[in-house]
Amino acid sequence: MEKEKTTIFDKIWDFFASVRLTIVVFIALASTSIIGTIVEQRAEPATNIKLLAKFFGDSTAPTVYNIFVKLGFMDMYHSWWFVSLLILFSVNLIICSIERLPKTWRLVKMPLRPLNENVIKTLPVKKEMSIKTSLNTAKDEVLKSLSSYRYHVLAESAEENAVQLYSQKGGYTRLGLYVVHLSIILIFIGAIIGARFGFNGYLNLPEGMSASYAFLRTEPLSQAEQAEREQMLDIMESSQGDVSLTAKNLGITQDILDAKFKKYGIKPLGFTIICNWFNTEYYSQTDMPQEFQSELVIIENDREVLKKVIEVNHPLTYKGITFYQSSYGMVPNAVGTFVLKVRSTTGAEETLNLKFGQSFMIPGTNTRGTIVDFSPALARDPNTGKLITYSENMVNPAVGIEFDSPNAGRFTGWILKRYPETGVLPDGSQIKFLDYWGVEYTGLQVSRDPGVWFIYVASVIMAIGLYVAFFMSHKKLWIILRPETSGEKVSVRITVGGSASKNRLAFEREIERILSKASRTIEGLRPVGRE
Amino acid sequence: MLPIKTETLFFELALTLYFIATIIGVIGLFKGKKDTFKSILVLAIIGFILHTANIAVRYIEGGHIPITNLHEGASFFSWCIVVLFLLLEYRYKIRLLGSFIMPIVLVLMLSSSMFPRGISPSLNPVLKSYWFGIHTILAFLGDAAFAMAAGIGVMYLIQERYVKSKRLSGLFQKLPSLQSLDEINYRLISLGFPLLTLAIITGVIWANTAWGTYWRWDPKEVWSLITWLIYALVLHLRLTVGWRGKKAAGLSIIGFILVIFTFFGVNLLLKGLHAFV
């Protein structure tokens, strides 16, 4: 025999096709992944130095930290060696699948042949029974029962004094694992597309403000750089988000502008987004947010093209860019507008937008109100009984109004947004504190991921592949029907042998059901010699 | 007298019954009669009914699946294990399986009883999604299958020692054969692995609608990925290298330790996006 030549290519191929590599890569991926769950990823250096000091002591912690940084541990899932492991994983997966697919394909396509009775008796699943009937009846009933279990007997062979039936089903289920492997590759492709063509940024947008960009994470910037960034953003806003106009107004080429955008983590959206309002709803009597919502408006070419109230789990998507409600907060030093709804005893209603210090009249009365105080989170101190502001966030906003009425005189009251009953005046008229508008920002996660559809499709493919691979199997069976005569009685001995690519126990039960179905239809039958 | 809430009563009674079932189960290993497993089964079923009542009450009071803190999570986890145990017992009638599963259930229930038990009707806005139920139930069922596989793995290792030492009496006679234990172990892993995969997939879809990124490498995600890799390894070793029997049993126990760490360890030691409460 000619000895096969092993070229370098063969050696490389064999290396990547080996299961040993799979095992090594699995273990390497699993064990190195742990690092990133202990060391906080992409965190401030101080956080991790503090953590490391617990293990290595204060003096050595900075040194260890620097070594860890060099090893890429601080952003390890994107480090060169972890990405290399993932590449190795995919190459191994692809080559292993290519290597094994032809063999599996042969198993799928291999025609079934009749087997010798002795061989049938050595198969993993076997059953034997005897039925008192003629050969033809037995054959008909077994065939009927088989086809009701979707075994199509394509061929039968007549042997001396016996008939052999054989069938198989689920050959294609052997391909299930390749489907799973394919889906994993699709996930990687989706992830690469997302990383290459998508972005993941954020935007903190105050109520009533607009922006035509989102921010990406950057390296820390110097003061001069920050100043330039602010200036660029201002000019971009005045250019209504038009990138070429921004470049023109800045007096630089678009290439330079793009480079600066990249450096400063500015991602032009191509349209403008406005936050009309932001609102938080709380579970009654608690400060646990139940839902937070923002009304967003998309403006393109000076036209409103889309308006939607978003909340957590319900984002807004426009031109492939999705805005997710992710956080909220207060705008520092912002001056807002008090939105009040005043209803007189006669039922006349009026919505007012007022600044701090402004006055208003309650319709139909001579009562004048003046806004004199505001607290983002008003509560009564349980110890002193005094009113206090317990949070800087708008957890329980309250407006302090001084009333001046010819009948009741002058008095001051707090009206709480979350407790409308606090706005009922002695004369029965009511003031609802709707909002202190313009002081909060909505925290948006802004992202575009053209690869996500690959992920979704791959997920469906993977689920199907897993079902086929784990819950379906390639089953083959052979049945020999042999007439026997003992004295006057005529009977048929049925010998079944089979094999399943997995879940032998279930296959065994299936064969039992097939046989009992056949025997039940034949009268006066009694199983003999069950093993 | 202090008023005891009904759901607490249900929980304590279920815990007590599981405790008795465990004791009988462990004693049964050494000197039980042939029908010991029947009394374990009866106790487990009554305990399970009470446990279900506890979960139902918490569901109604809270208005959502009670799995938002570690008390509820551990309790729900053991509930899933009992569901699977009863199904397996019904299907395969493995004598003495309870002796190996009930201790796992008991340990989980005891740890559940040590965490604060408040029912919180307030749900973090992120959790208000239908994926909440789908994702978590898939994950818990997968984990329950892995717990069963580990229990079967322990049975395998014990039985294997008897076979090796050729002491073919006592416990050996009560335990199922090595071959069936190995096969059931494999069946359970090939049930748990697709469930874990589906849990990760649904988590990915949910994360994408809630946060705009389907994978953030947060500790819970990474640890479930590690668990997934280990069980993928177990399956590959079995199907290609032929690691069955003792090695497969050992690996299924290691895998379950990872599951437990992903469940408790990540919540208690590492922080991340999944820390909602």
mmCIF file of C-alpha atoms in Angstrom, chain A residues 33 73 103 110 146 156 201 224 239 243 253 295 299 325 357 378 388 402 404 464 493 522 525:
data_model
loop_
_atom_site.group_PDB
_atom_site.id
_atom_site.type_symbol
_atom_site.label_atom_id
_atom_site.label_comp_id
_atom_site.label_asym_id
_atom_site.label_seq_id
_atom_site.Cartn_x
_atom_site.Cartn_y
_atom_site.Cartn_z
ATOM 1 C CA SER A 33 -13.501 33.894 31.653
ATOM 2 C CA PHE A 73 -7.317 41.691 32.290
ATOM 3 C CA LYS A 103 -18.932 10.516 7.343
ATOM 4 C CA MET A 110 -26.519 4.527 3.585
ATOM 5 C CA LEU A 146 -44.939 -0.005 11.391
ATOM 6 C CA GLU A 156 -38.353 -6.851 2.284
ATOM 7 C CA GLY A 201 -23.460 54.882 22.922
ATOM 8 C CA ALA A 224 -8.313 71.678 26.210
ATOM 9 C CA SER A 239 -25.891 73.222 12.047
ATOM 10 C CA VAL A 243 -22.191 66.865 9.347
ATOM 11 C CA THR A 253 -12.542 69.069 6.030
ATOM 12 C CA GLU A 295 -41.524 61.199 25.214
ATOM 13 C CA ILE A 299 -36.901 65.602 13.677
ATOM 14 C CA GLN A 325 -34.665 54.149 28.374
ATOM 15 C CA GLY A 357 -41.683 83.522 42.108
ATOM 16 C CA LEU A 378 -40.082 66.364 50.577
ATOM 17 C CA ILE A 388 -36.817 68.097 55.036
ATOM 18 C CA GLU A 402 -48.060 81.123 49.226
ATOM 19 C CA ASP A 404 -53.303 85.298 49.575
ATOM 20 C CA ILE A 464 -34.208 23.751 16.248
ATOM 21 C CA ARG A 493 -42.097 -16.105 15.485
ATOM 22 C CA ILE A 522 -54.617 -10.316 15.509
ATOM 23 C CA LEU A 525 -52.622 -13.846 20.444
#
